[in-house]
Short mmCIF file of C-alpha atoms in Angstrom, two decimals:
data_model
loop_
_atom_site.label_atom_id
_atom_site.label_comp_id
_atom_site.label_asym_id
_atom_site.label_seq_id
_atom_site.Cartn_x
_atom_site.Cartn_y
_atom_site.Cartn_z
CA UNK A 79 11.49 -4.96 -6.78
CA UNK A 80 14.45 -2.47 -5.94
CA UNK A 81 16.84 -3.51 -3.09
CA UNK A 82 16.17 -0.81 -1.16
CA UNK A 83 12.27 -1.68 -0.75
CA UNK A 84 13.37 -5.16 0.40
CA UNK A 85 15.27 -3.69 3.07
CA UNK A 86 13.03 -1.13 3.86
CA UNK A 87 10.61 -3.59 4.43
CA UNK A 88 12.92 -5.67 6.58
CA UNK A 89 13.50 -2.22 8.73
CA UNK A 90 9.48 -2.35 8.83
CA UNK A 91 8.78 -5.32 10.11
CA UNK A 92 11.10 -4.84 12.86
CA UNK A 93 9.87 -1.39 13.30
CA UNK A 94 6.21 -2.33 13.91
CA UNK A 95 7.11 -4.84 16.66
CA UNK A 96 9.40 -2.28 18.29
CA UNK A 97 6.39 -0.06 17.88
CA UNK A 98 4.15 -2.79 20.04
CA UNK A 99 7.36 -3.47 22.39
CA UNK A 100 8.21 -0.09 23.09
CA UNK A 101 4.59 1.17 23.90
CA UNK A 102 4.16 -1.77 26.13
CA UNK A 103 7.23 -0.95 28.02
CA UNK A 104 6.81 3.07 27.89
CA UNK A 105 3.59 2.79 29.54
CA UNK A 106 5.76 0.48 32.92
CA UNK A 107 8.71 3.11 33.14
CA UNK A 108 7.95 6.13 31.07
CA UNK A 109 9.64 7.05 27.61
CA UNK A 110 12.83 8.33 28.84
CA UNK A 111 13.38 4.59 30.47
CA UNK A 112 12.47 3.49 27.36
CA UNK A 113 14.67 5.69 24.85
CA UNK A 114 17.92 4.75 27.64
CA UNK A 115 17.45 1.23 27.08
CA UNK A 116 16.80 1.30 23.54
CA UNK A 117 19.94 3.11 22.67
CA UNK A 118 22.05 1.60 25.01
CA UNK A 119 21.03 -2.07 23.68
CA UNK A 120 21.41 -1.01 19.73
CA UNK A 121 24.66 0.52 20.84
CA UNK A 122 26.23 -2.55 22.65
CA UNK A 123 24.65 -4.87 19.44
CA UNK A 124 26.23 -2.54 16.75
CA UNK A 125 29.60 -2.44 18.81
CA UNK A 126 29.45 -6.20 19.03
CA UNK A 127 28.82 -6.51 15.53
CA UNK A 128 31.81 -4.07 14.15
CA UNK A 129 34.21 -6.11 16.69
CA UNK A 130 33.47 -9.44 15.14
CA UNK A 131 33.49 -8.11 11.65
CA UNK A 132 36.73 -6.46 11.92
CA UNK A 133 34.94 -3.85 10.82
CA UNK A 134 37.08 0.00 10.70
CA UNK A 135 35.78 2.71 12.55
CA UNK A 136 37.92 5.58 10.82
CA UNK A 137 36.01 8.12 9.46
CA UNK A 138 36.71 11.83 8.49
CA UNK A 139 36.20 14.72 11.49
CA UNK A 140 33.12 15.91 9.30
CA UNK A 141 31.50 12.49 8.45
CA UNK A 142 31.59 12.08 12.66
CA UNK A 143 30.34 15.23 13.28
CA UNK A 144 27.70 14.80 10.47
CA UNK A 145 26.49 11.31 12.29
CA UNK A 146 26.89 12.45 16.50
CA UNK A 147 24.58 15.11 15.03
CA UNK A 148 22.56 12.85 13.23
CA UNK A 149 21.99 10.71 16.52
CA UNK A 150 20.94 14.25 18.89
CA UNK A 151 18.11 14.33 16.24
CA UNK A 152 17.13 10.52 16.26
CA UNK A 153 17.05 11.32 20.36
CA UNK A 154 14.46 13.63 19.71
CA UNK A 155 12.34 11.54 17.13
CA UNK A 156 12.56 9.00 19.52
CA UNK A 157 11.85 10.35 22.70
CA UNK A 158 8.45 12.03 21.15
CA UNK A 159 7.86 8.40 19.44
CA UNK A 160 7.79 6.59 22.58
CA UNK A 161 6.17 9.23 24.49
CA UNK A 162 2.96 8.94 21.71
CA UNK A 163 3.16 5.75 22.05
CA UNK A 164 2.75 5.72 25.53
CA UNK A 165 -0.18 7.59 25.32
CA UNK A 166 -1.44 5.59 22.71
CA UNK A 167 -3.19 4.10 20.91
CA UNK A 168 -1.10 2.38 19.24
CA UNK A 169 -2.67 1.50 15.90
CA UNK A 170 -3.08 5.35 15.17
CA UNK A 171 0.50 6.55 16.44
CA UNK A 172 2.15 4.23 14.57
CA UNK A 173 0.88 4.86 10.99
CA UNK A 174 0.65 8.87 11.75
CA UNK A 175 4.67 8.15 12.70
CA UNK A 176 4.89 6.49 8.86
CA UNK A 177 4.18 9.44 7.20
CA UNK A 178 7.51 10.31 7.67
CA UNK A 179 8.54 8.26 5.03
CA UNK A 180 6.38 10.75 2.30
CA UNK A 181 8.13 13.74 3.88
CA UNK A 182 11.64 11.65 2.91
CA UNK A 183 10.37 11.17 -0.26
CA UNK A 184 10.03 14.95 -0.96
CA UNK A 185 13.45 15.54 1.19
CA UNK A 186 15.16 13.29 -1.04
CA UNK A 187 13.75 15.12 -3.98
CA UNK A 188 14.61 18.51 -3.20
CA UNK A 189 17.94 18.35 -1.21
CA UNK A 190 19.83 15.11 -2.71
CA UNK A 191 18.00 15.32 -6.15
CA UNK A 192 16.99 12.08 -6.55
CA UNK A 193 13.90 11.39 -9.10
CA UNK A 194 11.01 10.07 -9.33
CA UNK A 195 9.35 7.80 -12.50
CA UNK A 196 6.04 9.27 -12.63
CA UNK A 197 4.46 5.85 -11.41
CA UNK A 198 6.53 5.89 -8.41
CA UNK A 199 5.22 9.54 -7.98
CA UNK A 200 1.63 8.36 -7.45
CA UNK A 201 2.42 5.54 -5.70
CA UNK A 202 4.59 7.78 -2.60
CA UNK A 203 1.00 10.06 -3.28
CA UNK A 204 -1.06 7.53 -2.21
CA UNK A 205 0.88 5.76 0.62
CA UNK A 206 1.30 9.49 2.06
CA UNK A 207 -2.40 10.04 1.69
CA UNK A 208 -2.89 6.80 3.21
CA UNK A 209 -0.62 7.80 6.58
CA UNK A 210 -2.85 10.70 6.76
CA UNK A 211 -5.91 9.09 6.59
CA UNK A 212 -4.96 6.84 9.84
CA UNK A 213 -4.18 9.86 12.37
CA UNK A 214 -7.25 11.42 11.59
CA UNK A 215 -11.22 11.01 12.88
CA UNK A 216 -13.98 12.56 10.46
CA UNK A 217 -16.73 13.07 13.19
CA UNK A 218 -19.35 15.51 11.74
CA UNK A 219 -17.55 15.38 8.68
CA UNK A 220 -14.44 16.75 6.85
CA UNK A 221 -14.77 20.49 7.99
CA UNK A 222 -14.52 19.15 11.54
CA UNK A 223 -11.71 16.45 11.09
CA UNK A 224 -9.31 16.36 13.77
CA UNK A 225 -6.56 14.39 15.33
CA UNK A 226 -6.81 11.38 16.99
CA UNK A 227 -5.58 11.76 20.98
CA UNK A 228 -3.06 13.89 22.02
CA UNK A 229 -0.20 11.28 20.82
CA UNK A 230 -0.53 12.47 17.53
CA UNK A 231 1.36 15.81 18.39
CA UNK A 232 4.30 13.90 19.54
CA UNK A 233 3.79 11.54 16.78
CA UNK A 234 4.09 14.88 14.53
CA UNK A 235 7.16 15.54 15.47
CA UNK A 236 8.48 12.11 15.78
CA UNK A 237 8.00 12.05 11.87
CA UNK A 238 9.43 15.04 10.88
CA UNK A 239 12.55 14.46 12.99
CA UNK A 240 13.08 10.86 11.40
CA UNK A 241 12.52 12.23 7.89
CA UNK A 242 15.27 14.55 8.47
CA UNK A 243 17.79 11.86 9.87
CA UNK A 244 16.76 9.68 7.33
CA UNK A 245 17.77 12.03 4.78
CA UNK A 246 20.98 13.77 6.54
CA UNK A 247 22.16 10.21 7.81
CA UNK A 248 22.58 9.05 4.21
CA UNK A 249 25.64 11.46 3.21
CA UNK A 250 27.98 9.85 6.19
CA UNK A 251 26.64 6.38 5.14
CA UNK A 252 27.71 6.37 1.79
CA UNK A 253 31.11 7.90 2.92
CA UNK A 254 32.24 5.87 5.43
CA UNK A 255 29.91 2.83 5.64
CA UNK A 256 26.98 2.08 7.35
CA UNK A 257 28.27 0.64 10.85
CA UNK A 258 30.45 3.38 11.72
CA UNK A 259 28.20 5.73 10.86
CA UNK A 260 25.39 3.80 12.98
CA UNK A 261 27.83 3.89 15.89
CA UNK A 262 28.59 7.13 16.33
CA UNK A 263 25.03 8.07 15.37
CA UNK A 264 23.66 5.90 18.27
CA UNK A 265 26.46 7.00 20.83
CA UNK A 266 25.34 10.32 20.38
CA UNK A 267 22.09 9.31 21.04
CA UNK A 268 22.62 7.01 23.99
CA UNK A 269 24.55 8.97 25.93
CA UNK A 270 22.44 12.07 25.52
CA UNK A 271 19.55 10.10 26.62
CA UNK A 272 21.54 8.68 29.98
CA UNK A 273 22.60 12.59 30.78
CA UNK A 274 18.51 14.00 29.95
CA UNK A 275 17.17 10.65 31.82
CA UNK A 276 19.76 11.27 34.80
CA UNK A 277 19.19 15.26 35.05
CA UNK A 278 15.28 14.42 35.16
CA UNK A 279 15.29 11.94 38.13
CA UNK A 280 18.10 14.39 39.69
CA UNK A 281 16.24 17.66 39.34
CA UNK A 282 12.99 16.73 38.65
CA UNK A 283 11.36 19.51 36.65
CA UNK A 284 7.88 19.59 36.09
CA UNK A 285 7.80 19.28 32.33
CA UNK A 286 9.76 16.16 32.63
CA UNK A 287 7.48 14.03 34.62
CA UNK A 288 5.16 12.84 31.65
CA UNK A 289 8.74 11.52 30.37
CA UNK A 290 9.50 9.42 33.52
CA UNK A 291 5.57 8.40 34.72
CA UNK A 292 5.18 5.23 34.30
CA UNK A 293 2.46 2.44 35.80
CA UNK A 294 2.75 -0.81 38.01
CA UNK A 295 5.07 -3.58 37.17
CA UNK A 296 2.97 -6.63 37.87
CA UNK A 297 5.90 -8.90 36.96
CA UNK A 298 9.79 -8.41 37.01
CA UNK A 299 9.62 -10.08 33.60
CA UNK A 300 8.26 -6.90 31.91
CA UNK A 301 12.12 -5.49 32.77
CA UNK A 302 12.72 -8.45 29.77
CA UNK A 303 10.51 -5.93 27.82
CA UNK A 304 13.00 -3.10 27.87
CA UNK A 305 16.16 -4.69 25.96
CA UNK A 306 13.86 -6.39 23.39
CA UNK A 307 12.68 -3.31 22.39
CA UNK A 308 16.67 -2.21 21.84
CA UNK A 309 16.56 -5.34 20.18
CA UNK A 310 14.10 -5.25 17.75
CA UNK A 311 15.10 -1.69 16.82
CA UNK A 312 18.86 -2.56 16.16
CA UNK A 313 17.55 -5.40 13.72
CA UNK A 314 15.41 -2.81 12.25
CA UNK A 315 18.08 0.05 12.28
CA UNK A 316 20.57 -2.54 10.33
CA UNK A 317 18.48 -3.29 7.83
CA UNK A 318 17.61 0.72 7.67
CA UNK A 319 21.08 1.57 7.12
CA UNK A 320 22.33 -0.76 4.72
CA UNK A 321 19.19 0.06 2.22
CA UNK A 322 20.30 3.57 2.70
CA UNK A 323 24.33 2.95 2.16
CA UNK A 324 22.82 0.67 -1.48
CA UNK A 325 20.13 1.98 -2.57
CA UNK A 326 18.26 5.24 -3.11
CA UNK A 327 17.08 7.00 0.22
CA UNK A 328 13.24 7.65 -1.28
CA UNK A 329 12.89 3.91 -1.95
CA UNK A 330 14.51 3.03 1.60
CA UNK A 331 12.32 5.63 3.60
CA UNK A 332 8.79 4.78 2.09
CA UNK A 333 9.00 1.54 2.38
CA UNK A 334 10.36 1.43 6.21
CA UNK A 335 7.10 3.44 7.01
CA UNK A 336 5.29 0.27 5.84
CA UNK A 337 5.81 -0.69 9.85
CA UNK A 338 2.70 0.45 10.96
CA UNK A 339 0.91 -2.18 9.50
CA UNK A 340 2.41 -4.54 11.84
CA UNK A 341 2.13 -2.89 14.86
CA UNK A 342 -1.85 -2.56 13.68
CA UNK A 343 -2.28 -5.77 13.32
CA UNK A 344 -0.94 -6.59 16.72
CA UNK A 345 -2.50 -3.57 18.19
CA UNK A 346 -6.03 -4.44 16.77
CA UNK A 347 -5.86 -8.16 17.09
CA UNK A 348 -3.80 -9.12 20.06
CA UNK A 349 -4.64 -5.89 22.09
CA UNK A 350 -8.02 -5.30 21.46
CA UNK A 351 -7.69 -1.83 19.88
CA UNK A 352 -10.36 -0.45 17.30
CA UNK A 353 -9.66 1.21 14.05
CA UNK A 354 -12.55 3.63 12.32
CA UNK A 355 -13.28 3.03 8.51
CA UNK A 356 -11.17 6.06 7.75
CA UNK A 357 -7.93 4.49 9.25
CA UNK A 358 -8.79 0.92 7.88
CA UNK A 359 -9.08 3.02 4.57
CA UNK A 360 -5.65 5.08 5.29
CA UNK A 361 -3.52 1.44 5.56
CA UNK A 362 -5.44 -0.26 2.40
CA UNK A 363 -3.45 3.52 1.05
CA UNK A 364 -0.57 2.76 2.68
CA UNK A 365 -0.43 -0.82 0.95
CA UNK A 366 -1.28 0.12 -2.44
CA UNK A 367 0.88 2.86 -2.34
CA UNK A 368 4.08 0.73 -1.79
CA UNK A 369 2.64 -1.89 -4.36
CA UNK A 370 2.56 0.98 -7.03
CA UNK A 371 6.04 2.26 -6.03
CA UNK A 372 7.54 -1.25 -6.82
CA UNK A 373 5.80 -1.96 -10.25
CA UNK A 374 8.62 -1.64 -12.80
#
């Protein structure tokens, strides 16, 4: 199996857990809250981790510009990710999210030229078909399929927004390594979170309160909830980035949107969430699509 499945599915399995985490916590203090904390905890772990690897942070005035961008456009796939998953549910958000990893397939394709073997082809086919298959309900048939909760539209643009980091991001990588580049990418992103989060409780404009709305905190222990979610999607990001910095992106970003799974599983089993035949049907897709992709 090529390295950068393996890591992609490491990213994945963290990823569907920070899926559960984050919707748990987004639906206690709103996904602003939520995107703070997360950025603020990957941003303190990745610091941590460049100071006790000695670890260089020198990179050229393009490569940094190239990754602060990079992070604006990560805040805004993951302000609408954590916003769908607020609204839920979870087990269709999530795999809807995943089909950002066909879009990176077809990125990688067209803008950094990568190829495809013509097994691999079908197999990044059919886990893309699969993602599909999970946002959407076939009541009345397939002239009247349509998406399923209002999530979705946030989970929409969740997934293009990650394909085009995922692509974008891998450029600095492969200049300057992958923990400078996650850095500066998550700086960006942390502290334009802190000034959107701190203008919204400030100002308070109307658009913004589905952002901060949260419910009731039964327990101060759910503010444990928070920082494991930054946790979870450090591990995850890690993982992401070194696939991306050794391997091919398309390999990296198709199998990371494996995550879904996961969070499904938790969603369905420890939740008590339902799935319809059609989105039971969509992850069997998902699975053999991945399975085909890492046949030799």
């Amino acid at each position: 199996m090529p390295s950068g499945l393996l890591y992609g599915l490491a990213a994945a399995f963290a990823g569907g857990f920070t899926d559960v985490a984050g919707a748990l916590s987004g639906r206690r203090f709103g996904s602003l809250a939520v995107l703070v904390a997360t950025s603020l905890t990957g941003l303190v772990l990745l610091s941590a981790l460049a100071l006790l690897t000695g670890t260089p942070l020198a990179m050229s005035p393009r490569t940094a510009l190239e990754a602060a961008l990079c992070g604006v456009i990560a805040n805004i796939a993951y302000l609408a990710f954590f916003t769908a998953l607020r609204m839920g549910p979870i087990s269709v958000v999530s795999p809807t999210v995943a089909a950002y990893g066909g879009l990176t397939v077809v990125l990688a394709v067209l803008v950094r030229e990568e190829t495809l073997t013509p097994t691999q082809a079908l197999g990044a086919a059919i886990a893309t078909a699969g993602v599909v298959m999970t946002g959407l309900v076939f009541d009345g048939g397939v002239r009247n399929a349509r998406l399923v909760g209002p999530g979705v539209w946030f989970a929409i643009v969740a997934l293009v927004s990650f394909a085009i980091v995922t692509v974008w991001i891998a450029g600095p990588i492969r200049d300057a390594g992958w923990l400078p580049v996650a850095i500066v990418s998550r700086g960006s992103n942390a502290l334009l979170a802190t000034v959107m989060l701190a203008a919204a409780l400030v100002f308070r404009p109307p658009f913004a309160a589905p952002l901060l709305r949260g419910g009731k905190m039964r327990s101060r222990r759910w503010l444990l909830v928070l920082p494991l979610t930054g946790l979870l999607d450090a591990a995850g990001m890690v993982a992401f980035a070194i696939g991306l910095e050794q391997s091919l992106v398309w390999a990296v970003g198709l199998a990371s949107s494996f995550g879904p799974v996961v969070a499904v599983i938790v969603a369905v089993g420890v939740m008590g969430e339902r799935l319809r035949p059609a989105q039971w049907l969509g992850l069997a897709g998902i699975a053999a699509g991945l399975v085909t992709v890492g046949l030799p």
